[in-house]
PDB file of C-alpha atoms in Angstrom:
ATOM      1  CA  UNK W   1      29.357  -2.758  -4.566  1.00  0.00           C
ATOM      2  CA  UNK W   2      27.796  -6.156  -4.656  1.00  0.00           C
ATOM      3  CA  UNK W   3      28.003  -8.271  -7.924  1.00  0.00           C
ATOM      4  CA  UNK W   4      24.780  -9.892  -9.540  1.00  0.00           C
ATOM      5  CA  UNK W   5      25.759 -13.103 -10.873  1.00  0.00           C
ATOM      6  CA  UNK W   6      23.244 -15.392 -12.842  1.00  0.00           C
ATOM      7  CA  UNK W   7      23.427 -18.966 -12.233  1.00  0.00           C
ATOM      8  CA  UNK W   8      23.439 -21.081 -15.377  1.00  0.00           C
ATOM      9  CA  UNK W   9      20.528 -22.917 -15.011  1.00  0.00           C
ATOM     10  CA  UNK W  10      16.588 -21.918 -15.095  1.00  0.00           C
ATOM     11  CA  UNK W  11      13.510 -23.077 -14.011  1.00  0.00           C
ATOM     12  CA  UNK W  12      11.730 -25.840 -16.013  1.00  0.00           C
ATOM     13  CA  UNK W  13       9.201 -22.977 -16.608  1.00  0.00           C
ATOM     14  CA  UNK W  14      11.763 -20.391 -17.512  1.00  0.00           C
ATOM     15  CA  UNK W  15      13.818 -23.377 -19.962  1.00  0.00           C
ATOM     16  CA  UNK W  16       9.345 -24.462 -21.419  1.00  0.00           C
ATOM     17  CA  UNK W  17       9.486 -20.530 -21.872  1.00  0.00           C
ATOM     18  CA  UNK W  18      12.721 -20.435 -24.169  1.00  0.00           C
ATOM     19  CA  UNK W  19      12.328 -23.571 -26.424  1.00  0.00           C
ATOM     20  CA  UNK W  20      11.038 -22.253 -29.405  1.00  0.00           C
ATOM     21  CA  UNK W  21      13.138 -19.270 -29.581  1.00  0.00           C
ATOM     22  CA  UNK W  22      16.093 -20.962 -29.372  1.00  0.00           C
ATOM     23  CA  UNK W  23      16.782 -22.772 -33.157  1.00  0.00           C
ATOM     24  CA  UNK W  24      16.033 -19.150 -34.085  1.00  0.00           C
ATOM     25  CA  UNK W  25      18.476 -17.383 -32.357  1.00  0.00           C
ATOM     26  CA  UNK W  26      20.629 -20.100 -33.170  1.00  0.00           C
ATOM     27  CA  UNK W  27      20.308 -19.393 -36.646  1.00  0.00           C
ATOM     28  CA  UNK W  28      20.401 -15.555 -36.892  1.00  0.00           C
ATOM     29  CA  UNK W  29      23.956 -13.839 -35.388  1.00  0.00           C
ATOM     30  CA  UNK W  30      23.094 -11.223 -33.395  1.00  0.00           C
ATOM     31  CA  UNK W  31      19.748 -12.722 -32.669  1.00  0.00           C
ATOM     32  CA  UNK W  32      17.771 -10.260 -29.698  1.00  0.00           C
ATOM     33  CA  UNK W  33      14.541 -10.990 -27.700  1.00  0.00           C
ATOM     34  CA  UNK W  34      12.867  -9.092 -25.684  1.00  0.00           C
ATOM     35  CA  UNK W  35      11.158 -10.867 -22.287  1.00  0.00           C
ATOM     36  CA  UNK W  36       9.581 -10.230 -19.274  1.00  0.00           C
ATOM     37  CA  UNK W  37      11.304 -12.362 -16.286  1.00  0.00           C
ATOM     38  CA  UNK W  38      11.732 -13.079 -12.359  1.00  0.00           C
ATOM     39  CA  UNK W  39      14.762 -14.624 -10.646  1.00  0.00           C
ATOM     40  CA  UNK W  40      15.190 -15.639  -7.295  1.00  0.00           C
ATOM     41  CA  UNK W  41      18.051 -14.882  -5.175  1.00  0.00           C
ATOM     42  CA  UNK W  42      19.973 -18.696  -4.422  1.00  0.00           C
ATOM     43  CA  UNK W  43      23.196 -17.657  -2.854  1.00  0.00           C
ATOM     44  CA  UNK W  44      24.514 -14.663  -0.952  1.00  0.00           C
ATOM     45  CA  UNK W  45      28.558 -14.470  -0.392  1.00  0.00           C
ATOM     46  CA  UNK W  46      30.035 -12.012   2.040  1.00  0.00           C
ATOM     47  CA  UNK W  47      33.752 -12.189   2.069  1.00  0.00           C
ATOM     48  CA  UNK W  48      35.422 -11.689   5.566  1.00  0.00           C
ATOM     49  CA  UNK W  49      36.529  -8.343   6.505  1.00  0.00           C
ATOM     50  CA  UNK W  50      39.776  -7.216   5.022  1.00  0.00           C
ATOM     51  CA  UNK W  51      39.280  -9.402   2.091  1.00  0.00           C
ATOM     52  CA  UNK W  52      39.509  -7.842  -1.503  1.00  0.00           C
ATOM     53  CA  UNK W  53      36.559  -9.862  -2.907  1.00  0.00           C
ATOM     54  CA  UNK W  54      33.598  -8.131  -3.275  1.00  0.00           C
ATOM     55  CA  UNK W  55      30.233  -9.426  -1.599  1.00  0.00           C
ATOM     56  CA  UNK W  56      27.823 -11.324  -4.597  1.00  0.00           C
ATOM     57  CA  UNK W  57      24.567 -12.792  -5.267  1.00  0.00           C
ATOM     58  CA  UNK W  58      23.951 -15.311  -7.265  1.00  0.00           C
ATOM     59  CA  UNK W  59      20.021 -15.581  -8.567  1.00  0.00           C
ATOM     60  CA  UNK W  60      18.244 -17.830 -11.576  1.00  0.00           C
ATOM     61  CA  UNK W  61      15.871 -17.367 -13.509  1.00  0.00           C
ATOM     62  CA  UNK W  62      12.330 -18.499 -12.336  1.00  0.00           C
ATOM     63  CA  UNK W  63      10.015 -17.394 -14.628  1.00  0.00           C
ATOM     64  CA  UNK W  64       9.957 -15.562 -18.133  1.00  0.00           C
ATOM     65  CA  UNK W  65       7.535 -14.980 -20.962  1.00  0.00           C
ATOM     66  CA  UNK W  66       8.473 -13.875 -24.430  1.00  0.00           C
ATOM     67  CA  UNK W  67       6.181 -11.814 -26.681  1.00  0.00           C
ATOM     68  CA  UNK W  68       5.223 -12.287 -29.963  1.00  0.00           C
ATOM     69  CA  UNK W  69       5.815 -10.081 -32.321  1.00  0.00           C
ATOM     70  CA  UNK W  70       2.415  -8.005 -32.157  1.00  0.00           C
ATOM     71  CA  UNK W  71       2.925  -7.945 -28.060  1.00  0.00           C
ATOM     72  CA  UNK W  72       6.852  -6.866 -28.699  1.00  0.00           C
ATOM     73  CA  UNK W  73       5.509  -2.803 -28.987  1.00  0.00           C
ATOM     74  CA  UNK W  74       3.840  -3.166 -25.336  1.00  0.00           C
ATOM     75  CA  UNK W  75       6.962  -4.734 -23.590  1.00  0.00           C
ATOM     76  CA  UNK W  76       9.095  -2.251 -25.314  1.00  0.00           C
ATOM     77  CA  UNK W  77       6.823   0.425 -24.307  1.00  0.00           C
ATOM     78  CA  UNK W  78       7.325  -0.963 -20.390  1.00  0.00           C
ATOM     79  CA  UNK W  79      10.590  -1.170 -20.731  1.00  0.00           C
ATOM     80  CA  UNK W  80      10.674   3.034 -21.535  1.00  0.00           C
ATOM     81  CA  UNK W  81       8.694   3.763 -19.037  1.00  0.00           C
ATOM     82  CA  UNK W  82      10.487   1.946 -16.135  1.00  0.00           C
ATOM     83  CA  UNK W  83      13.475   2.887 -17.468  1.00  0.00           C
ATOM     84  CA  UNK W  84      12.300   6.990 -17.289  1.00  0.00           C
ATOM     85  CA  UNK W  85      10.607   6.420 -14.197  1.00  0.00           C
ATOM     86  CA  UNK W  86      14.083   4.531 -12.914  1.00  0.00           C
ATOM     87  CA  UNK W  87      16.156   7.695 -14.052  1.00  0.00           C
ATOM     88  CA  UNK W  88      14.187  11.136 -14.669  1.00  0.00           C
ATOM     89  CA  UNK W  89      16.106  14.001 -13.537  1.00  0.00           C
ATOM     90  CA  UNK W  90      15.432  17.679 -13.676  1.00  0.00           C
ATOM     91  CA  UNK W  91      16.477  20.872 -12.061  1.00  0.00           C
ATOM     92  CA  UNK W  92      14.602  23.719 -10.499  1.00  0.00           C
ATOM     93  CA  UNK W  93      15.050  27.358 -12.595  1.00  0.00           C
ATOM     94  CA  UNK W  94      15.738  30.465 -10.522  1.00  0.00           C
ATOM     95  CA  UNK W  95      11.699  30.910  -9.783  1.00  0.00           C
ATOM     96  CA  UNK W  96      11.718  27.712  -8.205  1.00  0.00           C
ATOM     97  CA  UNK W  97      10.008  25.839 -11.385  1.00  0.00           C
ATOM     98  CA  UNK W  98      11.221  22.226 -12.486  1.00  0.00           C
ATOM     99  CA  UNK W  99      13.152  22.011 -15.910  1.00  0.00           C
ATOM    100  CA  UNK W 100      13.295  18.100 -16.960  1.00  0.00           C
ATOM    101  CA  UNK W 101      16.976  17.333 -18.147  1.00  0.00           C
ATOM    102  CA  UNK W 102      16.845  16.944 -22.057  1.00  0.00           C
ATOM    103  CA  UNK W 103      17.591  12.804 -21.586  1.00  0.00           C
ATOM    104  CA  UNK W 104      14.268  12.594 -19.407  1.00  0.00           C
ATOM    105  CA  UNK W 105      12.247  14.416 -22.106  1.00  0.00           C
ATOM    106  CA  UNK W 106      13.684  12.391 -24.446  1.00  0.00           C
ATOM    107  CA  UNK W 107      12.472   9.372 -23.090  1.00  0.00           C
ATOM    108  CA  UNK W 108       8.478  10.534 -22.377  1.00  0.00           C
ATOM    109  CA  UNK W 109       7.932  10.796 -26.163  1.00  0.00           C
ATOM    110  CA  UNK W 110       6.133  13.394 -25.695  1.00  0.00           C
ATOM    111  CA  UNK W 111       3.022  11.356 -24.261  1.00  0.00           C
ATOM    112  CA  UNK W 112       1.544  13.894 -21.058  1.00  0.00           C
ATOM    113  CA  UNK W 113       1.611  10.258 -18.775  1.00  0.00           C
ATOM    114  CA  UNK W 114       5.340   9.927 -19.286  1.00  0.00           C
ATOM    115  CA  UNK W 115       5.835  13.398 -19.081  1.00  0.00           C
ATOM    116  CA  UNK W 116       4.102  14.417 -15.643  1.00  0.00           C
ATOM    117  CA  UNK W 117       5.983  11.151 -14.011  1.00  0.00           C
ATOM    118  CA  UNK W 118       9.211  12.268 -15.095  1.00  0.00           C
ATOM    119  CA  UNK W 119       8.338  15.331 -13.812  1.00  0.00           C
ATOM    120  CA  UNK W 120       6.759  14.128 -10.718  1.00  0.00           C
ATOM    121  CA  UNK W 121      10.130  11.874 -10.393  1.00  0.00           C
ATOM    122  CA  UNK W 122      12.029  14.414 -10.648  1.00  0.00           C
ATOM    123  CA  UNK W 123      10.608  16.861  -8.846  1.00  0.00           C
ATOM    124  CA  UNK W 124      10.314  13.879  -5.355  1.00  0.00           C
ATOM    125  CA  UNK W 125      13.819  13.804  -5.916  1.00  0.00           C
ATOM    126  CA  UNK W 126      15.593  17.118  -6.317  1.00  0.00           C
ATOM    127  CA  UNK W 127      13.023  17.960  -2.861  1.00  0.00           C
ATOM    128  CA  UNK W 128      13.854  15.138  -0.769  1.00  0.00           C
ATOM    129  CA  UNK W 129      17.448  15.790  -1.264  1.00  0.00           C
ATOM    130  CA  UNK W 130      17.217  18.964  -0.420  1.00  0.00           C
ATOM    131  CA  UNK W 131      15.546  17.556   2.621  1.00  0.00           C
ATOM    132  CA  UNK W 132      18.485  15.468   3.797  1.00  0.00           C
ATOM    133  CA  UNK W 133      21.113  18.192   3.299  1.00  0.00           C
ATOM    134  CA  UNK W 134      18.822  20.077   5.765  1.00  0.00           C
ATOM    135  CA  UNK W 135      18.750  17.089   7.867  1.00  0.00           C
ATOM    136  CA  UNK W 136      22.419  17.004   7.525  1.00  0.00           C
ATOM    137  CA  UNK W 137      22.837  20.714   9.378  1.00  0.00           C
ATOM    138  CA  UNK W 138      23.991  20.949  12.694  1.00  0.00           C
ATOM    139  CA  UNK W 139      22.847  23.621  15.441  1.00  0.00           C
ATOM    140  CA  UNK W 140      19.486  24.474  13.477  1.00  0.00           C
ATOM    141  CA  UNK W 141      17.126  26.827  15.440  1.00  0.00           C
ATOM    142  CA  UNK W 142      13.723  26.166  15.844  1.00  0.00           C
ATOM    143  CA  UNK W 143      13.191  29.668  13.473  1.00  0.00           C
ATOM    144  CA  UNK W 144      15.570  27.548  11.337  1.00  0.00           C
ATOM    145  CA  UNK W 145      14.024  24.275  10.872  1.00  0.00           C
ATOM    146  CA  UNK W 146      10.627  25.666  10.262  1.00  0.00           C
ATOM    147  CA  UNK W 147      12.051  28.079   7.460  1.00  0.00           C
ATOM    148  CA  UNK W 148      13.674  25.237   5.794  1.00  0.00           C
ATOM    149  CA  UNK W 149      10.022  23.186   6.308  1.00  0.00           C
ATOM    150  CA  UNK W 150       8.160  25.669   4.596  1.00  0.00           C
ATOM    151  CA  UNK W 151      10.687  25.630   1.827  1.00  0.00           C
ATOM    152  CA  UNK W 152      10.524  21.923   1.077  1.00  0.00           C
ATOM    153  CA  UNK W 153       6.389  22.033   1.685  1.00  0.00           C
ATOM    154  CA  UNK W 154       6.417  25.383  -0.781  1.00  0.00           C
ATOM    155  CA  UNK W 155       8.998  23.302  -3.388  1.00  0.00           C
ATOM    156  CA  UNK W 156       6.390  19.656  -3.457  1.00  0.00           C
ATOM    157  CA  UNK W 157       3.504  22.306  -3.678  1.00  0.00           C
ATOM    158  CA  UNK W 158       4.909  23.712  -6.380  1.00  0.00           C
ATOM    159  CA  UNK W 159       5.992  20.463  -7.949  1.00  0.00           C
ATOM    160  CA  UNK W 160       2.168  19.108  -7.200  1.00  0.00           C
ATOM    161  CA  UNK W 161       0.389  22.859  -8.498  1.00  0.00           C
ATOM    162  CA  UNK W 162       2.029  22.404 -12.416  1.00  0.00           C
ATOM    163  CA  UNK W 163       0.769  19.028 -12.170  1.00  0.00           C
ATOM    164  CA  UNK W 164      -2.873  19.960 -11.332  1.00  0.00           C
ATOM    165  CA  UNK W 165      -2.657  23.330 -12.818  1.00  0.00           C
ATOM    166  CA  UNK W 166      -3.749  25.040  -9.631  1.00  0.00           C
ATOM    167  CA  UNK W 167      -2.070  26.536  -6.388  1.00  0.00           C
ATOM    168  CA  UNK W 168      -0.487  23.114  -4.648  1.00  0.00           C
ATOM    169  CA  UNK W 169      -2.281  23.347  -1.806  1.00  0.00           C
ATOM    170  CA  UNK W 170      -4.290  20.499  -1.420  1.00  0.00           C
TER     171      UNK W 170
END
């Protein structure tokens, strides 16, 4: 796996960015802020074959912004929504219907946007890796493939049909 290593410095932008948060964090332990950021990738090491290091990247930061406190609610909302978009998982019941993992409907909040991408996440996923263990068979038959078509194009209808509330097709 290859290693993300920050470099030490930051952009005169990022550094403008940080000055007046940092006598503050200074002065409380266990200080947090929340930010919004870019880095750049500046160096890319790939050890020779054979060797036990493991291939790294080293990046800086480039850019950040910091909310204030009445912006902090929106950046933390962000944050839960990547983060559920990054990781919603699900399984489909025994009639073929998506059932969010418990974690995923944590995260949505119950808020219908959240919800229906989790579920839309979810639903991409468990379908297209269905689709590679399919494309993963050997000696299919024509009869074969097509079955195992209709299957996956029957499984995103039915993922698209609880989203629209009507039969998927379409």
């Amino acid at each position: 796996m290859t290693q993300l290593k920050f470099d030490a410095k930051v952009s005169a932008s990022a550094q403008e960015a940080l000055e007046p948060h940092v006598r503050p964090v200074y002065s409380t332990p266990a200080a947090r802020r929340l930010f919004i950021g870019e880095f750049a990738a500046l160096e890319r090491m790939e050890p020779a074959p054979g060797s036990e290091k493991e291939p790294s990247v080293k990046v800086r930061i480039m850019s950040l912004e910091l909310p204030n406190e009445s912006q902090e609610g929106y950046v933390r909302e962000a944050l839960r929504f990547l983060h559920l978009q990054r990781t919603a998982r699900g399984t489909l019941d025994d009639d073929g219907q998506l059932e969010l993992a418990q974690d995923t409907l944590r995260l949505t909040g119950g808020q219908l946007a959240y919800l229906e991408t989790a579920r839309l996440r979810a639903g991409l996923g468990l379908w297209a890796a269905y689709a590679r263990r399919v494309l993963h068979t050997s000696n299919l038959t024509v009869s074969e493939v097509l079955h195992e078509m209709k299957t996956v194009a029957d499984g995103l209808g039915g993922v698209l049909s609880s989203a629209r509330g009507d039969d998927g097709e379409g």
